[in-house]
Amino acid sequence: MQVNQQEIDAVEAKLNGQHGLKAALAVAFWSVPILVLWYWLYLYDDRFAPVMLALSGAAIGIVVRFYGRGYQLSFAVMAFLAHLVVVVAAFMFGLSLGEGQSVRAFIIVGLYGAGAWSAAYIGRLTIPFEQHRAFYVLTEETPHNSSRRLRNRWFITTPLALLGCCLTLTACLIVLTGFEVFRASQSHHESRMAEREAFETRAIDVTSAHLDTLPTDEAMRHAFAYFAGRLANKSGHRYTRYPKSDYKAKRVLTYLSEERGNVRAKFILGRLTYNENGLSLIQQAADEGDIYAKIHVASEFGCYGEPDKAIQLLNMLAKTTNDKSAQDEIYSVLSVGFEQICAEYRIPDFAQMYIR
């Protein structure tokens, strides 16, 4: 086959420029940024995740091509295997599909196939058509010296590329796992803070200026919420969590009893401060006509050794009140007995029936 020396020299220069060892080391290094890019795209928009099956192959092919400048089949094999390792690492880390996405298997296989083909095709250089004859003479008739160099031997470069990719990607996965744990922790902390902030905003300001703007029943609902740690809706059938504070519950009740003269608030405040001077507040509320305060005062006779008088007063109250909840409270006292009721009075209590 007649080939001019100029073509021979040009092709030989290209063959001597092959460097499989450099390509193996480069692909091991660059597989990490490729996987990180895959992870970043996944976080940015997980719809990109399947597409990276193909794009990562093209990226790896470019790396092998740029650093290896190789014409041997081993360069294509190296790129193919490096791409396979990156894909396996992505699958292990859950980057193959976006959350909630449903992608048919044949699409995944097709994208992987496109990536594998791109890696192999791009990773290996091709000889221009006009230099085919010179390439044939230098490589097919007798093996070229460049293929015998250790840096281009497939049994050195291919295992080195595989091992290097495995090591660097393992380290990368460990770092990404740590980052993912940190990100999850931050997300959990932020959600907890947002939840806490939303939780705190449910609580009302207990200054007089703000309480002046609230209707009495609304202020009473929040006083109960501060005591019980749950805010009842206006129908009293559903609840939401609420910041608990005995001090603020008493502050609202004090405002209602002193600023608005609400006898029910005075009675409840007396129940909450029973072990201090609460009984005097309950007596004041009873004198001002609060039915629950009257029930309490009547029951006190049973606590101090006059059960007959207590029963008489309670029965009289049951006949004269139309409040169904109050009547139920009276019958409860009579059925339970004064010993237990008097023990319960020493425990601060704010029953929801007081505000219905």
XYZ file of C-alpha atoms in Angstrom:
356
model
C 0.000 0.000 0.000
C 1.480 3.305 -1.112
C 1.444 5.927 1.657
C 3.456 9.120 1.580
C 5.798 9.857 4.445
C 3.967 13.034 5.413
C 0.828 11.037 6.280
C 2.926 8.446 8.119
C 4.568 11.151 10.235
C 1.253 12.825 11.031
C -0.418 9.591 12.164
C 2.624 8.455 14.106
C 2.653 11.728 16.015
C -0.975 11.125 16.961
C -0.305 7.544 18.068
C 2.667 8.622 20.152
C 0.455 11.206 21.862
C -1.815 8.513 23.379
C -1.688 8.389 27.161
C -3.942 5.791 28.731
C -2.518 6.251 32.228
C -3.320 9.944 32.210
C -6.847 9.180 30.985
C -7.353 6.606 33.754
C -6.284 9.029 36.469
C -8.271 11.886 34.947
C -11.508 9.919 34.670
C -11.134 8.776 38.296
C -10.792 12.411 39.347
C -13.475 13.893 37.092
C -16.059 11.247 37.959
C -16.464 13.039 41.304
C -17.486 16.449 39.851
C -19.788 14.623 37.438
C -21.542 12.853 40.326
C -21.672 16.100 42.317
C -23.226 17.840 39.291
C -25.748 15.016 39.093
C -26.566 15.525 42.801
C -26.821 19.308 42.403
C -29.191 18.982 39.439
C -31.217 16.474 41.440
C -31.608 19.026 44.245
C -32.323 21.854 41.804
C -34.940 19.945 39.843
C -35.197 16.182 40.178
C -36.601 15.901 36.659
C -32.986 16.222 35.471
C -32.013 13.021 37.309
C -32.849 10.496 34.550
C -31.363 12.749 31.848
C -27.997 12.609 33.601
C -27.787 8.917 32.683
C -27.016 10.098 29.168
C -25.230 13.380 29.914
C -22.785 11.769 32.346
C -21.682 9.361 29.612
C -20.911 12.204 27.241
C -19.001 14.043 29.997
C -16.879 10.992 30.803
C -16.184 10.415 27.119
C -14.926 13.989 26.811
C -12.618 13.515 29.826
C -11.098 10.310 28.400
C -10.767 11.877 24.974
C -9.150 15.086 26.217
C -6.618 13.485 28.567
C -6.007 10.203 26.775
C -5.941 11.286 23.138
C -6.327 7.596 22.410
C -7.151 5.676 19.237
C -7.098 2.194 20.763
C -10.239 0.278 21.694
C -9.119 0.268 25.345
C -9.931 3.982 25.604
C -13.538 3.334 24.602
C -13.743 0.431 27.071
C -12.268 2.608 29.816
C -14.863 5.335 29.237
C -17.699 2.782 29.101
C -16.689 1.179 32.418
C -16.120 4.533 34.151
C -19.600 5.619 33.112
C -21.018 2.369 34.453
C -19.371 2.990 37.850
C -20.783 6.532 38.003
C -24.266 5.254 37.159
C -24.030 2.558 39.844
C -22.941 5.187 42.389
C -25.863 7.416 41.383
C -28.304 4.527 41.762
C -26.851 3.684 45.170
C -27.409 7.278 46.302
C -30.923 7.421 44.877
C -30.216 9.934 42.115
C -31.524 7.846 39.252
C -35.089 9.092 39.565
C -36.665 12.163 41.057
C -38.988 11.837 44.011
C -42.489 10.946 42.954
C -41.519 10.527 39.321
C -42.667 7.504 37.398
C -40.389 6.813 34.440
C -40.846 3.710 32.336
C -38.058 1.159 32.457
C -37.395 1.296 28.732
C -36.762 5.055 29.011
C -34.223 4.485 31.779
C -32.542 1.749 29.752
C -32.563 3.976 26.680
C -30.993 6.896 28.514
C -28.347 4.650 30.017
C -27.660 3.129 26.609
C -27.263 6.609 25.120
C -24.847 7.521 27.905
C -22.808 4.325 27.560
C -22.597 4.722 23.784
C -21.596 8.386 24.146
C -18.855 7.515 26.614
C -17.396 4.828 24.382
C -17.771 6.794 21.140
C -16.475 10.128 22.402
C -13.720 8.606 24.551
C -11.903 7.135 21.545
C -10.501 9.411 18.856
C -11.027 8.613 15.180
C -8.554 9.034 12.351
C -9.503 11.426 9.543
C -10.473 9.646 6.337
C -7.428 10.878 4.420
C -5.124 9.296 7.020
C -6.786 5.863 7.077
C -4.130 4.278 4.911
C -1.290 5.522 7.063
C -3.160 4.383 10.203
C -3.625 0.915 8.700
C 0.055 0.640 7.872
C 1.152 1.719 11.344
C -1.327 -0.292 13.425
C -2.729 -3.206 11.442
C 0.266 -4.565 9.543
C 2.448 -4.474 12.647
C 1.505 -3.269 16.149
C 2.700 0.272 16.748
C 5.190 0.899 19.530
C 2.726 3.183 21.351
C 0.435 0.228 22.083
C 3.292 -1.597 23.825
C 4.021 1.185 26.265
C 2.888 0.523 29.848
C 0.918 3.731 29.923
C -1.311 2.406 27.137
C -1.606 -1.273 28.127
C -5.261 -2.097 28.670
C -4.568 -4.476 31.581
C -3.026 -1.518 33.453
C -5.170 1.424 32.407
C -8.599 -0.219 32.607
C -8.238 -1.696 36.135
C -6.614 1.534 37.288
C -9.521 3.582 35.949
C -12.045 1.222 37.594
C -10.226 1.184 40.926
C -9.695 4.931 40.864
C -13.367 5.608 40.089
C -14.478 3.254 42.850
C -12.224 4.926 45.417
C -13.018 8.520 44.509
C -16.746 7.881 44.158
C -16.843 6.023 47.477
C -15.240 9.043 49.148
C -17.654 11.303 47.284
C -20.665 9.277 48.433
C -19.462 9.467 52.035
C -19.167 13.269 51.773
C -22.560 13.547 50.048
C -24.127 11.354 52.721
C -22.717 13.641 55.406
C -24.012 16.666 53.511
C -27.413 15.021 53.089
C -27.569 14.293 56.828
C -26.620 17.916 57.531
C -29.191 19.176 55.030
C -31.897 16.960 56.535
C -30.934 18.172 60.003
C -31.089 21.802 58.878
C -34.422 21.214 57.168
C -35.784 19.555 60.291
C -34.479 22.410 62.447
C -35.998 25.021 60.141
C -39.339 23.222 60.051
C -39.275 22.945 63.841
C -38.474 26.645 64.133
C -41.223 27.523 61.657
C -43.632 25.286 63.552
C -42.578 26.845 66.842
C -42.963 30.334 65.415
C -46.421 29.485 64.103
C -47.179 27.897 67.471
C -46.082 30.998 69.381
C -48.099 33.331 67.144
C -51.297 31.627 68.276
C -50.778 33.082 71.735
C -52.283 36.486 72.412
C -50.566 39.407 74.053
C -51.764 39.657 77.673
C -51.210 43.372 78.080
C -54.263 45.424 78.969
C -53.938 47.392 75.736
C -54.367 44.247 73.661
C -56.967 42.623 75.912
C -59.043 45.791 75.534
C -59.492 44.875 71.854
C -60.866 41.374 72.545
C -64.433 40.363 73.361
C -64.808 38.775 76.790
C -65.592 35.289 75.451
C -62.520 35.421 73.177
C -60.258 36.507 76.032
C -61.735 33.731 78.188
C -61.009 31.148 75.463
C -57.374 32.191 75.427
C -57.164 32.167 79.218
C -58.339 28.543 79.120
C -55.837 27.813 76.331
C -52.964 29.211 78.410
C -53.984 26.983 81.311
C -54.730 23.782 79.357
C -52.156 24.103 76.550
C -54.847 23.743 73.894
C -57.059 26.303 72.219
C -60.659 25.306 71.659
C -62.484 26.601 68.623
C -65.600 28.650 69.215
C -67.810 25.568 69.193
C -65.496 23.862 71.674
C -65.264 20.669 69.614
C -61.788 21.019 68.093
C -58.473 22.009 69.602
C -55.058 23.227 68.509
C -51.861 23.213 70.555
C -51.223 26.396 72.468
C -48.317 27.753 74.560
C -48.961 26.857 78.178
C -48.549 29.488 80.900
C -50.342 29.551 84.244
C -49.117 33.094 84.802
C -50.682 34.386 81.550
C -53.914 32.486 82.220
C -54.171 34.242 85.599
C -53.196 37.563 83.988
C -56.099 37.388 81.531
C -58.516 36.343 84.277
C -57.295 39.149 86.533
C -57.875 41.652 83.732
C -61.396 40.338 83.084
C -62.353 40.330 86.760
C -60.842 43.713 87.632
C -61.229 45.719 84.428
C -64.537 44.272 83.214
C -66.006 43.008 86.473
C -66.587 39.532 84.996
C -67.754 37.305 87.862
C -66.982 34.056 86.024
C -63.371 35.164 85.557
C -63.258 36.010 89.269
C -64.532 32.529 90.163
C -62.038 30.756 87.874
C -59.198 32.898 89.201
C -60.288 31.856 92.698
C -60.110 28.197 91.657
C -56.595 28.678 90.317
C -55.453 30.464 93.477
C -57.514 28.400 95.911
C -54.512 27.521 98.071
C -53.629 31.201 98.411
C -56.553 33.607 98.787
C -58.751 32.047 96.163
C -61.670 31.218 98.452
C -62.355 34.905 99.051
C -62.531 35.490 95.284
C -64.935 32.572 94.934
C -67.100 34.021 97.722
C -67.149 37.396 95.963
C -68.175 35.730 92.688
C -70.932 33.807 94.519
C -72.214 37.017 96.144
C -72.299 38.580 92.662
C -74.399 35.714 91.301
C -72.050 33.273 89.527
C -73.688 29.838 89.584
C -70.433 27.852 89.689
C -69.166 29.993 92.551
C -72.415 29.293 94.408
C -71.983 25.535 93.824
C -68.467 25.754 95.174
C -69.486 27.734 98.277
C -72.328 25.315 98.954
C -69.991 22.361 98.616
C -67.581 23.950 101.092
C -70.095 23.280 103.869
C -69.599 19.588 103.181
C -65.851 20.098 103.434
C -66.200 21.597 106.932
C -68.484 18.992 108.463
C -71.948 20.193 107.437
C -72.877 17.772 104.608
C -76.619 18.080 105.227
C -76.536 21.829 104.763
C -74.354 21.415 101.653
C -76.801 18.917 100.150
C -79.732 21.208 100.918
C -78.073 24.183 99.261
C -76.991 22.168 96.223
C -80.481 20.764 95.687
C -81.889 24.285 95.930
C -79.379 25.508 93.328
C -80.259 22.621 91.008
C -83.937 23.657 91.118
C -83.305 27.359 90.565
C -80.781 27.273 87.717
C -81.484 26.612 84.052
C -77.819 26.061 83.214
C -77.574 22.415 82.164
C -73.788 22.282 82.769
C -74.249 23.721 86.253
C -76.950 21.155 87.032
C -74.624 18.375 85.850
C -71.898 19.761 88.112
C -74.260 19.720 91.116
C -75.314 16.117 90.499
C -71.664 15.178 90.050
C -70.785 16.667 93.446
C -73.669 14.874 95.106
C -72.808 11.534 93.540
C -69.046 11.687 94.104
C -69.178 12.812 97.685
C -67.677 15.742 99.553
C -64.481 14.017 100.613
C -63.283 13.611 97.038
C -64.661 16.966 95.892
C -62.913 18.821 98.696
C -59.620 17.128 97.812
C -60.068 18.209 94.193
C -60.662 21.819 95.231
C -57.066 21.977 96.467
C -55.859 21.243 92.925
C -55.946 24.328 90.628
C -58.506 23.718 87.918
C -59.985 25.532 84.952
C -62.745 23.357 83.509
C -63.881 24.158 79.988
C -67.509 24.043 81.088
C -66.857 27.293 82.976
C -66.531 29.203 79.700
C -69.199 27.542 77.586
